[in-house]
Each structure stands twice: as C-alpha cells, then as structure tokens.
Short mmCIF file of C-alpha atoms in Angstrom, two decimals:
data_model
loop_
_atom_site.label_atom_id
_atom_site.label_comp_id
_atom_site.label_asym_id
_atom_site.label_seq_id
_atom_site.Cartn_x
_atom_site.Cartn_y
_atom_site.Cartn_z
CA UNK D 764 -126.29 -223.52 114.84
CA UNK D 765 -125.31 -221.35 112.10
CA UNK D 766 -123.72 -222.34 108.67
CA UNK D 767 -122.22 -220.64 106.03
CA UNK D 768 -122.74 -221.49 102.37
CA UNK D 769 -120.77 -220.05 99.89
CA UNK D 770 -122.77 -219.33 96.55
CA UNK D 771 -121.29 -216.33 95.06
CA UNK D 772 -117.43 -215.65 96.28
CA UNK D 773 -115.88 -212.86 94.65
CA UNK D 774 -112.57 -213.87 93.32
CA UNK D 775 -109.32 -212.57 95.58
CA UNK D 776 -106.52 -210.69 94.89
CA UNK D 777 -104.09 -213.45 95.16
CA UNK D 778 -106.14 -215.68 92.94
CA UNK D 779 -106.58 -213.20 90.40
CA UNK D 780 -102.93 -212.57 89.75
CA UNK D 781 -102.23 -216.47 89.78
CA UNK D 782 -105.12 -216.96 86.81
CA UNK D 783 -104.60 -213.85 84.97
CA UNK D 784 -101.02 -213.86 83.78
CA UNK D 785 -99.62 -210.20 83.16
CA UNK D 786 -98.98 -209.25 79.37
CA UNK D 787 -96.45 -206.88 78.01
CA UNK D 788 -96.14 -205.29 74.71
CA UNK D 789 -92.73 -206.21 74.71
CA UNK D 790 -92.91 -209.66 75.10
CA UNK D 791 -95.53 -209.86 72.57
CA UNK D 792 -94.65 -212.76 70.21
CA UNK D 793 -95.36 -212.17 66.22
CA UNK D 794 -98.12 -214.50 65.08
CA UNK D 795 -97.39 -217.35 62.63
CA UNK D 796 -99.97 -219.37 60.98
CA UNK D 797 -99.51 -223.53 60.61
CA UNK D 798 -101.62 -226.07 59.27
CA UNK D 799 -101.97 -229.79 60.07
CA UNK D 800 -102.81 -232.30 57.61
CA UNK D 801 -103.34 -235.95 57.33
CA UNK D 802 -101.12 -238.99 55.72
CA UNK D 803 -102.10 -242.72 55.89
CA UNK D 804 -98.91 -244.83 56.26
CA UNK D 805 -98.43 -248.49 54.96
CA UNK D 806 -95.98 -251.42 55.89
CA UNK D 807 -93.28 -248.93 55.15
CA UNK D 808 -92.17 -245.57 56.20
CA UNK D 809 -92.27 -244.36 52.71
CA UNK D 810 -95.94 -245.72 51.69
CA UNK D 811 -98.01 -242.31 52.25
CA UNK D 812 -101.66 -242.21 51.12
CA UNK D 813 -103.11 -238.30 51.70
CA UNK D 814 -106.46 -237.53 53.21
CA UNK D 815 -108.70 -235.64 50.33
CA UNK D 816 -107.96 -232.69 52.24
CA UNK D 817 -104.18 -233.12 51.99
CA UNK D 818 -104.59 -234.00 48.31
CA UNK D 819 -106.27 -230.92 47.40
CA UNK D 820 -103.51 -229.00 49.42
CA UNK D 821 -100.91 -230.54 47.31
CA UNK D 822 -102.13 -230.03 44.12
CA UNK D 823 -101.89 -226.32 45.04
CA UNK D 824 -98.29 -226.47 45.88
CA UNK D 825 -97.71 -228.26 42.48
CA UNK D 826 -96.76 -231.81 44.64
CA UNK D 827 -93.82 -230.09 46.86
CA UNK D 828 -96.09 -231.66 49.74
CA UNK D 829 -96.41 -235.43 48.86
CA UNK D 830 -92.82 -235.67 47.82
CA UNK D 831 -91.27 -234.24 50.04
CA UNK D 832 -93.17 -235.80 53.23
CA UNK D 833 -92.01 -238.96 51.20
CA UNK D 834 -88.46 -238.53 51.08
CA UNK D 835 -88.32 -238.22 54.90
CA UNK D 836 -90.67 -241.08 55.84
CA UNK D 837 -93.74 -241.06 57.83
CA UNK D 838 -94.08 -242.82 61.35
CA UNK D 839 -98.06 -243.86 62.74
CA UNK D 840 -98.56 -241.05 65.18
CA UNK D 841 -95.87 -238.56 64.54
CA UNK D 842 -95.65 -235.29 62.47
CA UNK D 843 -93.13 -233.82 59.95
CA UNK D 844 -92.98 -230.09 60.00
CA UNK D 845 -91.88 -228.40 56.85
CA UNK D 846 -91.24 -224.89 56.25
CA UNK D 847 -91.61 -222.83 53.39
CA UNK D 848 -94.46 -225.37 51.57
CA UNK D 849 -96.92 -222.61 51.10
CA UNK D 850 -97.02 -218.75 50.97
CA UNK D 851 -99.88 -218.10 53.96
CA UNK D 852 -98.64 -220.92 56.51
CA UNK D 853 -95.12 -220.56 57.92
CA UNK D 854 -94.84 -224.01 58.77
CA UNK D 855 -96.91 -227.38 57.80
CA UNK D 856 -97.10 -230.31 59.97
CA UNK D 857 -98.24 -233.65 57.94
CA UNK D 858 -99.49 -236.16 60.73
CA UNK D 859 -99.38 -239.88 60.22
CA UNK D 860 -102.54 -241.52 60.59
CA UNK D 861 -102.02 -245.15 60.80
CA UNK D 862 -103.50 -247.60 58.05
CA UNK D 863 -106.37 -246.53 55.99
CA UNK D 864 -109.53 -248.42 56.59
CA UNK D 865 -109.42 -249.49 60.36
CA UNK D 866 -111.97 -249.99 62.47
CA UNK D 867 -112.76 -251.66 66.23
CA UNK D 868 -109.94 -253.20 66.97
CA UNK D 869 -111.39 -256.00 69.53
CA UNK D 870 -108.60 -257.20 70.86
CA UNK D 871 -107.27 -253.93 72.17
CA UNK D 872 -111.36 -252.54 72.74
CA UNK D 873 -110.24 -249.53 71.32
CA UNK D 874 -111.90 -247.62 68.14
CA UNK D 875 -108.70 -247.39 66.59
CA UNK D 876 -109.61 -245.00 63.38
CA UNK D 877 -111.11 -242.81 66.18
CA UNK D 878 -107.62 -242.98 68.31
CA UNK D 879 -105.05 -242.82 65.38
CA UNK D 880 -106.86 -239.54 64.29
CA UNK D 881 -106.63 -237.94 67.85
CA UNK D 882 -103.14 -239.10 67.76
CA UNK D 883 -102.34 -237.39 64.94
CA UNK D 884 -103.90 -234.65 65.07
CA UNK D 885 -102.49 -234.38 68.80
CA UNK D 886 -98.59 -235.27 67.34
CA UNK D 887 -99.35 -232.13 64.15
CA UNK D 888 -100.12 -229.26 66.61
CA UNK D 889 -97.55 -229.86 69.36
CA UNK D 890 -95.25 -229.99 66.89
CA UNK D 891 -96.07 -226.69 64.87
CA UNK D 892 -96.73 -225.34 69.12
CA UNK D 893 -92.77 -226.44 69.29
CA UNK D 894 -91.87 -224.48 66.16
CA UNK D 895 -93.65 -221.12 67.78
CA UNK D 896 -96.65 -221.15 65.69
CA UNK D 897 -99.58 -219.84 67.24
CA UNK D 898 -102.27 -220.02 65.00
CA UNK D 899 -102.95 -223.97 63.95
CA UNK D 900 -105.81 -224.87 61.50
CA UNK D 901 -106.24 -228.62 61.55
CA UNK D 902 -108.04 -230.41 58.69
CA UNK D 903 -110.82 -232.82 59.77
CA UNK D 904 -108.87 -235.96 58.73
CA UNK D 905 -111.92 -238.03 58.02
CA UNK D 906 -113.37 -237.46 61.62
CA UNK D 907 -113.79 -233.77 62.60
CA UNK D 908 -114.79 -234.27 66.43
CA UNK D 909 -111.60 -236.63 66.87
CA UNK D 910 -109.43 -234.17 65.13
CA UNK D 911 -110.40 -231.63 67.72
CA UNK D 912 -110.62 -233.63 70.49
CA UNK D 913 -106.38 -234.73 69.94
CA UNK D 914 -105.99 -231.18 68.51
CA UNK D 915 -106.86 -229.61 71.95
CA UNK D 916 -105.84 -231.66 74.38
CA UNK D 917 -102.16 -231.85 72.95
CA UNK D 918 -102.43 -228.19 72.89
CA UNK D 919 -102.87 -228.04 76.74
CA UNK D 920 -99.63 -226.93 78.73
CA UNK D 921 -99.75 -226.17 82.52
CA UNK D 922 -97.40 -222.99 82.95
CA UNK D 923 -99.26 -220.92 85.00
CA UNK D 924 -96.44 -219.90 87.29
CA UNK D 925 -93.74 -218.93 84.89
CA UNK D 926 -92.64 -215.91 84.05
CA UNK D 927 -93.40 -214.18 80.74
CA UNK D 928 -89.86 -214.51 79.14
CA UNK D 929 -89.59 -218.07 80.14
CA UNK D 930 -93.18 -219.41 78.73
CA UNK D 931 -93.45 -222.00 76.01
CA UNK D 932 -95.52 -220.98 73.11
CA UNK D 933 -98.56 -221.37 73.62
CA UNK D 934 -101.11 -222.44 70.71
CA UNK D 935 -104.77 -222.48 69.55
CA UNK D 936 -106.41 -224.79 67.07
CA UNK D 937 -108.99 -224.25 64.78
CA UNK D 938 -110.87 -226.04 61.87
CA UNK D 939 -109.40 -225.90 58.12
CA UNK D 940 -111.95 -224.32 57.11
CA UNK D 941 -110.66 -225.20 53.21
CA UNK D 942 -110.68 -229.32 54.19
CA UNK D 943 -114.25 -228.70 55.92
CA UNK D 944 -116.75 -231.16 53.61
CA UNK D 945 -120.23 -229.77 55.35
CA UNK D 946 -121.40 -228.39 58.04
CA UNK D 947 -121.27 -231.90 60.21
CA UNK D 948 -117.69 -231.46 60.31
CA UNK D 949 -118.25 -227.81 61.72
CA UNK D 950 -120.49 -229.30 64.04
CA UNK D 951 -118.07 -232.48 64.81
CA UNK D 952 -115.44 -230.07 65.85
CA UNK D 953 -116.94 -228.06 68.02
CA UNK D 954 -118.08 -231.61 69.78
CA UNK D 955 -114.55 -232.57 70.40
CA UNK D 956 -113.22 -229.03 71.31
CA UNK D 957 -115.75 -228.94 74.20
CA UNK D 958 -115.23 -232.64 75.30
CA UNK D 959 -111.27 -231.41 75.28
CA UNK D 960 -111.80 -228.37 77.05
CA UNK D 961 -113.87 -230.29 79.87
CA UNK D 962 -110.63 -232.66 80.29
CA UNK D 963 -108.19 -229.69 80.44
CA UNK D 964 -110.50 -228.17 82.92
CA UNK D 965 -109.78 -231.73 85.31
CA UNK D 966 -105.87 -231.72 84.52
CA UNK D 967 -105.83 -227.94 85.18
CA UNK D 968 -107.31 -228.56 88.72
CA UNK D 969 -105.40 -231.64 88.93
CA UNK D 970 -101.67 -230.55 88.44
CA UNK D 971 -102.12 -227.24 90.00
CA UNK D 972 -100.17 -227.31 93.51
CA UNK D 973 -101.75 -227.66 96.64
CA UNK D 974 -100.59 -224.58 98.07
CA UNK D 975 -102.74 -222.78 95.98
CA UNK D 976 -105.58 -225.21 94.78
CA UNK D 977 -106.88 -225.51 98.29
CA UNK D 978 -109.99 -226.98 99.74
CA UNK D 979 -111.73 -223.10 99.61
CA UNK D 980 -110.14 -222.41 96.10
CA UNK D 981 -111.30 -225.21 94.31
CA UNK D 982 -114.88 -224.25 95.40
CA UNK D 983 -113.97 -220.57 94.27
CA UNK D 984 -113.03 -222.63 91.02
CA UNK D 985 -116.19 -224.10 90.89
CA UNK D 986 -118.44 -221.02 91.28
CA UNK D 987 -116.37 -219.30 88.70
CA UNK D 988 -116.52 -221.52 86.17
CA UNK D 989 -119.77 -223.81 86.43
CA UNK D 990 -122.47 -220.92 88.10
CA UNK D 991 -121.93 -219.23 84.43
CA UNK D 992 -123.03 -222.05 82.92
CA UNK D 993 -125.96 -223.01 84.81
CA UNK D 994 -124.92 -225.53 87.60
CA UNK D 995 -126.28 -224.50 90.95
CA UNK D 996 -123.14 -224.57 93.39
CA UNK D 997 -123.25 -224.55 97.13
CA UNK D 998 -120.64 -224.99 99.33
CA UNK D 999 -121.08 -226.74 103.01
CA UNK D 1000 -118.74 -225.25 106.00
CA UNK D 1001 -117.16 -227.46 108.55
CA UNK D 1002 -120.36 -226.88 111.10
CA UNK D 1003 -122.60 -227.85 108.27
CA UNK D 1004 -120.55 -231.20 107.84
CA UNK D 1005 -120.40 -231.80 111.88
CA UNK D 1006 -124.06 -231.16 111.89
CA UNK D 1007 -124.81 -233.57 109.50
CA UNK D 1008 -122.76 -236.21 111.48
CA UNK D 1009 -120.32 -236.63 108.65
CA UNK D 1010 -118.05 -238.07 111.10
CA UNK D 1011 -115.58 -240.12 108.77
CA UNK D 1012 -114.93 -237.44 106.66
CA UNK D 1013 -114.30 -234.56 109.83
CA UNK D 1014 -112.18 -237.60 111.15
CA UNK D 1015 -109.53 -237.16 108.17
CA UNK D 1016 -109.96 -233.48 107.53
CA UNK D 1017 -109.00 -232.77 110.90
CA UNK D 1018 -105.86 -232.70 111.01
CA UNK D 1019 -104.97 -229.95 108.95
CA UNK D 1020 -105.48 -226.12 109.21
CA UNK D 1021 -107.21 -225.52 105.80
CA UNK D 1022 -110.86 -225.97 106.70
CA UNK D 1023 -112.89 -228.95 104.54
CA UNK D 1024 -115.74 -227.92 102.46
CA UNK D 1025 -118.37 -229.80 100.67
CA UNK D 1026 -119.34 -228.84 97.37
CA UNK D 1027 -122.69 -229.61 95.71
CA UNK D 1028 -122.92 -229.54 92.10
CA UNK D 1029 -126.99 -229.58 90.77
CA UNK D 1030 -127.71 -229.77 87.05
CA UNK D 1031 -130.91 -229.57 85.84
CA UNK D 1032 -131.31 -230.85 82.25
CA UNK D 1033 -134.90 -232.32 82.65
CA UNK D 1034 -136.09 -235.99 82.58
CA UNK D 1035 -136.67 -238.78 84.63
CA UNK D 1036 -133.50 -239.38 85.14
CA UNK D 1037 -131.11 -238.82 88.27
CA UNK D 1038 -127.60 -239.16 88.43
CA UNK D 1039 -125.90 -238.82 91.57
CA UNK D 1040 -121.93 -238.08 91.39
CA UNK D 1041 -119.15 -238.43 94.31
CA UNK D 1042 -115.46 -237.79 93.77
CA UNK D 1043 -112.61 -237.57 96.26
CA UNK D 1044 -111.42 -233.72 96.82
CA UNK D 1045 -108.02 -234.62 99.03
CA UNK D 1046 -106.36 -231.48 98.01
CA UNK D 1047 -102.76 -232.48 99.62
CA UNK D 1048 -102.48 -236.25 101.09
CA UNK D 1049 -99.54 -236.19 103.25
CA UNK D 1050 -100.60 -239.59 104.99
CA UNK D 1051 -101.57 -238.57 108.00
CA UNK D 1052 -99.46 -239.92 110.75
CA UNK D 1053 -99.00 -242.92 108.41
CA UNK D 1054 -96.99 -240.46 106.56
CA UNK D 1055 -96.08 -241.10 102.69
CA UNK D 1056 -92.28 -241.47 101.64
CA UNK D 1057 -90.43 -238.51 100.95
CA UNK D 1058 -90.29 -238.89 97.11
CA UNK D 1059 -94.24 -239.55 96.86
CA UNK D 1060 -94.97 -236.19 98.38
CA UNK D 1061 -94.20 -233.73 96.11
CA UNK D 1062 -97.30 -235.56 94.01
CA UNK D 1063 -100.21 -236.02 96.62
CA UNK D 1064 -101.41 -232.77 95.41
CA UNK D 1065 -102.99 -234.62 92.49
CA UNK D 1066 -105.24 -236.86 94.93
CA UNK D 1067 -107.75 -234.47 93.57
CA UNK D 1068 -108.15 -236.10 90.39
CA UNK D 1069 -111.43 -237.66 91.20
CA UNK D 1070 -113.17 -234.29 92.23
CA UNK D 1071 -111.40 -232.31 89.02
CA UNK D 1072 -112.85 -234.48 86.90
CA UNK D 1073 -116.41 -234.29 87.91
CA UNK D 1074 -116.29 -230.69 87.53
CA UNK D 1075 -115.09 -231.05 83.88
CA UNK D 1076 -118.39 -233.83 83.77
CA UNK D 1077 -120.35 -230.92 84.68
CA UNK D 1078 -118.60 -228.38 82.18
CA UNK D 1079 -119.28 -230.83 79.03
CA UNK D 1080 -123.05 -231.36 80.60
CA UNK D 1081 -123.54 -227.42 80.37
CA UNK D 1082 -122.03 -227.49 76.85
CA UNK D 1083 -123.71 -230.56 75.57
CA UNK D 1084 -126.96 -229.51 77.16
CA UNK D 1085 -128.08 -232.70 77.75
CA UNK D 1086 -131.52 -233.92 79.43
CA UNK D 1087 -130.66 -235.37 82.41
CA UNK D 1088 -130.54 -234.54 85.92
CA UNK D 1089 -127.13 -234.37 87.75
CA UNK D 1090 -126.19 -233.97 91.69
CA UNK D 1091 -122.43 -234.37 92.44
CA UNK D 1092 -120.90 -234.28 96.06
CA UNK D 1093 -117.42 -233.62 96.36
CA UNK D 1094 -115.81 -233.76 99.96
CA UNK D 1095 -112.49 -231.44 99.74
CA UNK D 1096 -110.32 -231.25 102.55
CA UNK D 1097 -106.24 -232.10 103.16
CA UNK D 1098 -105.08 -235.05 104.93
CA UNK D 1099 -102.27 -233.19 107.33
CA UNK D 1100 -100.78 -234.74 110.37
CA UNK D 1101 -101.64 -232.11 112.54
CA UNK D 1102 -102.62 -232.09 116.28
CA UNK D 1103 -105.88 -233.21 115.39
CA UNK D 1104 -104.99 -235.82 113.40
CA UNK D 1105 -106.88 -239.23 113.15
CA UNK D 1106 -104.77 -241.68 114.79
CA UNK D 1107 -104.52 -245.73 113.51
CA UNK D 1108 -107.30 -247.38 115.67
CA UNK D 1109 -109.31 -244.46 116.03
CA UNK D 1110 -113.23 -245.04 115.52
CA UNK D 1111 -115.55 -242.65 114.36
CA UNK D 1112 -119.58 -243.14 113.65
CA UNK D 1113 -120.41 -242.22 109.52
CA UNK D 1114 -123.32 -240.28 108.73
CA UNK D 1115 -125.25 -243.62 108.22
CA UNK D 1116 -124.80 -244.53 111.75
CA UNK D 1117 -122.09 -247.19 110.91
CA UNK D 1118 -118.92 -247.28 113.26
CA UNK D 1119 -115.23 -247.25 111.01
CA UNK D 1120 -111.71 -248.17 112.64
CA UNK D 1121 -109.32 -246.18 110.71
CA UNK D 1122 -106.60 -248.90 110.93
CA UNK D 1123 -104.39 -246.34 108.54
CA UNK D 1124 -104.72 -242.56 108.36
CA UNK D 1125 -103.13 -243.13 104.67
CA UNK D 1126 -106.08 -244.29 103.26
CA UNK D 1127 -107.85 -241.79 104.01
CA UNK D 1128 -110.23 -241.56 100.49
CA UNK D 1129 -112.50 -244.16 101.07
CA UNK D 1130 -113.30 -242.69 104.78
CA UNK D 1131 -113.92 -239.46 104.16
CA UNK D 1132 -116.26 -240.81 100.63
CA UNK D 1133 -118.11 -243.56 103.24
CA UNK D 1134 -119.88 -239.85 104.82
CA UNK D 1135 -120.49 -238.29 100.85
CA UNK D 1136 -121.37 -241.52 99.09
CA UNK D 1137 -124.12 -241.64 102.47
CA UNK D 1138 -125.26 -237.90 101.77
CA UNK D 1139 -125.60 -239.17 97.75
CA UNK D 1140 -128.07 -241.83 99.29
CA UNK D 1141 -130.23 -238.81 99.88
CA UNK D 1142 -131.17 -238.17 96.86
CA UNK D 1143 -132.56 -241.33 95.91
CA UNK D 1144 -130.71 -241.49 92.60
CA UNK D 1145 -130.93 -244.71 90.14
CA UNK D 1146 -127.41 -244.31 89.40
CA UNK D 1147 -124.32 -243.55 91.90
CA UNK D 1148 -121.13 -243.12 90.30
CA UNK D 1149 -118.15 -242.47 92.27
CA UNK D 1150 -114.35 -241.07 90.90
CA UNK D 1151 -111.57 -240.87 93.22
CA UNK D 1152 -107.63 -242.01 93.07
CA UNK D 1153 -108.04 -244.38 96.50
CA UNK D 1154 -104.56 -246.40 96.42
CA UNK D 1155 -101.24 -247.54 94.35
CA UNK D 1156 -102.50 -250.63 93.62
CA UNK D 1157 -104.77 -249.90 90.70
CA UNK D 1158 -102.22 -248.31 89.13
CA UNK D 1159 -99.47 -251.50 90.11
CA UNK D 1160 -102.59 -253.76 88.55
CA UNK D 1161 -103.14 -251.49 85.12
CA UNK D 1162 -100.18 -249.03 84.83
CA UNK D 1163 -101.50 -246.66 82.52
CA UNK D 1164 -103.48 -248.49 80.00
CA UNK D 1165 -106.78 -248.09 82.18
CA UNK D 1166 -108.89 -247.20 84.75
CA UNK D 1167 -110.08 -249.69 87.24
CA UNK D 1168 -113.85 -250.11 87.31
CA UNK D 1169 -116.54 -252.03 90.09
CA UNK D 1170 -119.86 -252.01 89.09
CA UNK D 1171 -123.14 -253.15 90.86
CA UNK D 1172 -124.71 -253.16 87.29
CA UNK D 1173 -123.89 -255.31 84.16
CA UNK D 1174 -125.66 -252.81 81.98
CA UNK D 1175 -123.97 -249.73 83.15
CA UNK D 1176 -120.94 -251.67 82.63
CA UNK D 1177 -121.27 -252.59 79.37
CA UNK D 1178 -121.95 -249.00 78.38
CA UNK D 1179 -118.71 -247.66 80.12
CA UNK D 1180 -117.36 -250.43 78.46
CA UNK D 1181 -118.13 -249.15 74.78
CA UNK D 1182 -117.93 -245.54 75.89
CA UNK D 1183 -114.04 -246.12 76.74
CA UNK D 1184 -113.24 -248.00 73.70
CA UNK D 1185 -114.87 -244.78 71.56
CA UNK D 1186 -113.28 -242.27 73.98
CA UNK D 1187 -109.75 -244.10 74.00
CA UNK D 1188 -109.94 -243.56 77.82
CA UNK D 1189 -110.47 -247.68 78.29
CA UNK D 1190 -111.98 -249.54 81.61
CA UNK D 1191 -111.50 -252.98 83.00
CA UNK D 1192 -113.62 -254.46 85.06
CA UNK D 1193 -112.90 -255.70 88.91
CA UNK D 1194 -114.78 -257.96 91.22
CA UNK D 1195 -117.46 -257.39 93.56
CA UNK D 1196 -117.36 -260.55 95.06
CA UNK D 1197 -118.45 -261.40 98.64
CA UNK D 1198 -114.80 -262.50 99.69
CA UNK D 1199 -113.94 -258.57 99.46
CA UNK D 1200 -116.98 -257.52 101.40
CA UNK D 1201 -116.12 -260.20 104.24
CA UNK D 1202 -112.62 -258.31 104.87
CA UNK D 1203 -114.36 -255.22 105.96
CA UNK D 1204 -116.82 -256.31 108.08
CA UNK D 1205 -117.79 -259.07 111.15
CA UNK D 1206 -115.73 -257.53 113.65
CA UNK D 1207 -116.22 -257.76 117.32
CA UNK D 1208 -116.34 -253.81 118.01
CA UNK D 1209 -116.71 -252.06 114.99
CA UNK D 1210 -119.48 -252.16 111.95
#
C-alpha cells in the first residue's frame, strides 16, 4: 500500500492571495501614535487614583490628564480617549483598572488584579484602534505580561476577506517604553504578547470559513507556521488512516468530498516528560444525515476549535521553549451528508478493536476522537489531554463563563484549576462517575 505524507507543501496560489492581502499606495492610511494608561477607580465614577506611570505622564502635561479624565468619570474596564493631551500622541486612552489593591478573588477563582489589567488594557487599545490610531504604546499598569496579554488580544480583528477601502483600522501595541520600571517588565511583555499571539493563532483558524480552512489547508497552516519553529509535522492520507484501521473516524469523514487528514504535531523540548495531545479537526459539521437546523449552520465551521487551539499550544511551546516533550494528533475531516455518509445504526470496529453504533451521525466528535485518542495510546504518554467542542450542552450547562473539564487525575486538576484562575480562561469540573460509563456500554451487539 502506498501513503502519502505531507511534510513540506508549498503554499498555493489561492491560499496565498487569501493570506496576503494586496496593498496600495493609495489606500495607505497616515500613521497616528496613541498611548494607553492606567486609572484605579473607587466607589464612584469620579474617584481616580493613577498608576506611577500615568502620574509621571501628567505631571508633564501640567495635570490636563487627571482632571480632565475626572470630569468625565471613569467606569472599571472601559477607556476615555482624549485628544489633543500631548504634542507626540494624537489621542490618549486612560483605562480603568478596577480597585487598587485586589487580589484572588475566591469566590469567583479568578486573579482579579491579573484580569482587571487585561481588561483594561484590552478596553485602551480598541478604543484608540476605533479612533484610527495605529501605533499604541501601552504602559505596564503594574503587571507588564497582563498588559500585553489584553493589549493583543483586543487588538485581534478577523477581516481577511474585505476589501482594502472597507477594512477597519487595524492596530499594533507596544510597550511604553517611558512607564517601563526594569527590564522584567520588558521581559513580562514579551510573555504576554506571545501567549496572545498563540490565542489569535486558534481564533484565526477558528472563525475562518470552512470553504477555505479545509481539512488539507489547515495542515498547509500547520506546516507554515509550526515547521519554522521547530515542531515536526506530518500529515496522514486517507489510506494511511484505513490502514491503520481507524474505522470510527473514516466512518464520519466519509461522507464528504474533502479528503480527512491526520496531522501529527512532535515537539521535542527534552525531559522525562511526555505529553500526548488530541483535538477535534471537524472543519464543517453539517450533521450528517442527522442534519443541524438551518440557523446553526452557518457556524459549524468553528467545530474546529479544539484542533486550532492545540496548534496555538504548540506555537507558545516553540516560543516559551519549554522542556517537555509534546505529541498532538488532530483528526481533520468534514462531517457532509454525502453518499457515503454514516447512517444512524451503522457499526464500525475503532482502531482498538472495539465495535461503535453510531446511533446519531450529529455527534460525530467523539467517534472520529475514539480512533485518535487510540493512536495517542501509542505513545505511552503519562498525560492525555484532549480539546474538542463535542455538543450544546456544555455550553447550555456554563454559557460562557467556562470550559467544561473531566479529569482522571485530581492533581492535574487542581493545576488546570489554578492555571485558569491566573489565565482568566476558568474550568469547572464534571463527573466521571460510573453511572456515565454504564450508558455507553453492556449492550447485546455492540462494545
């Protein structure tokens, strides 16, 4: 049998002209210079307390800034842009940052000095972006790698597709290098730019449409941006995954006329340790024949999530350089209700040897992730993790406050428990109880 793996694509025409916008000196926009400073707020709208940073600012502009952010109030969160404050910035954006002096806040497991900064910082630069400023300097605010982190992401806008005349302004932020106290805040900064930069890497891949962020083009993604770095990429063909008896996951691919692929991400940072990644690649989930309601289609596109986000892991890893050893596998494919659809009631062997009914075509993540979190098993790793966005009902359960978490472990847990309330991204924990397992299996024909 032969199989292709894909290690080195060279990018296409049509991608090309989809990454690389066009430029024109004549819709060259001038530049403009803003700055983004920091404001403690009390009980009331008018108690402002500066940052030093924000102090020392002020006392160059002879106290226009303080009194003049004071006579329009000050909300936790949000930004007041004025104009005209100083000679080198054409706008200034003072951010509020919540009370002074806060700390964990237990009840909400959130670090909330940590989140007011990124909040603020965040609320400062889209609002100078708004005003067509292009060049933002933020000012540390106390916590440099925060600052960056809410800096950058609010930054981020997904335009890709519009024409030049139509395009928002588009923004970058840097350090104020006058509010910079040493060179950890330097250092801080460039933390949080990179851990931005790895999320807007996952929300790029995300929200991009499925017409064009297929199967094959996310693993030309992946190649372009991770083999620079480091990460050993290879991509699996369809006769590699039928090979490998990676029934499930052929079963839901099937049905559409984009071929699946699975990607293998490798990095090697050294140590004992070995970390073994999965994350659901469903470029497009129509449904299947259990096909979704009309109004839910135009996002399945975004059933990607799980997969985008493990290649933005693997970004920060490269930029943190961190000493541990990585393997993700990331089954990408399209759930289409196509000739060769899976039907409800079909049964297909997994890669393990274990025998699935697909009782709904719909729910179609944990099938084709039953063959990849098997392959993981391969590798003998002391931690699996696995990302994917399986069903509505996490999201019915948590809205948007968190992500759903089940856990084998108490102490890996615990630490995605603390990393979420220092990250602002927070987890709660589900059940793993034997009443759950007992609904999937003891059936008379199937495993």
């Amino acid at each position: 049998m032969n199989y292709t793996f894909l290690r080195c694509i060279r990018p296409t025409k049509y991608w090309s002209l989809i990454r690389n916008s066009s430029t024109n000196s004549c819709n060259t926009r001038p530049v403009r210079k803003g700055l983004v400073l920091g404001a403690y707020t009390g009980c009331e709208p008018h108690e402002i307390t500066l940052t030093k940073t924000a102090e020392k600012f002020d006392k160059e502009v002879n106290g226009k800034l303080k009194s003049l952010v004071q006579g329009m109030g000050l909300e936790d969160g949000k930004a007041r842009v004025l104009n005209l404050v100083h000679p080198d910035y054409y706008a200034v954006a003072v951010a509020g940052i919540g009370p002074q002096g806060v700390g964990y806040n237990r009840a909400e497991n959130i670090m909330a000095n940590k989140e007011n900064i990124r909040m603020a910082a965040g609320a400062g630069a889209m609002a100078l972006q708004d005003a067509w400023v292009t060049d933002i300097e933020v000012e540390p605010m106390d916590d440099a790698e925060a600052a960056a982190e809410g800096a950058t992401l609010g930054l981020w806008r997904y335009q890709e597709h519009k024409s030049q005349l139509l395009k928002k302004n588009e923004a970058v932020a840097n350090l104020y290098e006058a509010g910079v106290l040493g060179q950890t805040d330097k250092e801080e900064w460039i933390r949080g730019e990179a851990k931005a930069e790895a999320q807007n890497i996952a929300r790029y891949l995300s929200v991009t449409p499925a017409n064009i962020m297929t199967p094959t083009m996310f693993a030309q993604y992946c190649l372009e941006t991770l083999c620079p770095c480091g990460v050993q990429v290879e991509v699996r063909d369809r006769y590699w995954i039928k090979e490998k008896c990676m029934n499930a996951f052929w079963a839901v691919a099937k049905g559409s006329c984009e071929p699946p692929l699975l990607v293998e991400l490798h990095y090697k940072g050294g140590g004992d340790s070995n970390i073994v990644m999965t994350g659901k690649g469903c470029t497009y989930d129509s449904g299947g024949l259990c096909l979704h309601k009309c109004k839910e289609l135009r996002y399945q596109h975004g059933d990607k999530a799980g997969a985008a986000a493990i290649v933005g892991v693997f970004k920060a890893l490269c930029d943190f350089k961190l000493p541990i050893n990585v393997t993700a596998i990331i089954p990408l494919y399209e759930n289409m209700p196509g000739g060769g659809a899976v039907k409800p009631g079909d049964v297909v062997k997994a890669m393990n040897g274990k025998t699935i009914r697909i009782e709904r075509p719909d729910h179609d993540g944990r099938v084709a992730l039953a063959d990849a979190l098997s392959y993981a098993a391969c590798f003998n790793p002391k931690i699996t993790i696995n990302v994917a966005t399986l069903s509505r009902s996490m999201k019915t359960t948590m809205g948007t406050s968190a992500s759903g978490v089940f856990s084998t472990s108490e102490e890996l847990w615990k630490e995605l428990y603390c990393a979420g309330a220092d990250t602002g991204d927070r987890v709660w924990r589900f059940p793993f109880w034997e009443h759950a397992e007992n609904k999937v299996i003891g059936f008379d024909d199937v495993d």
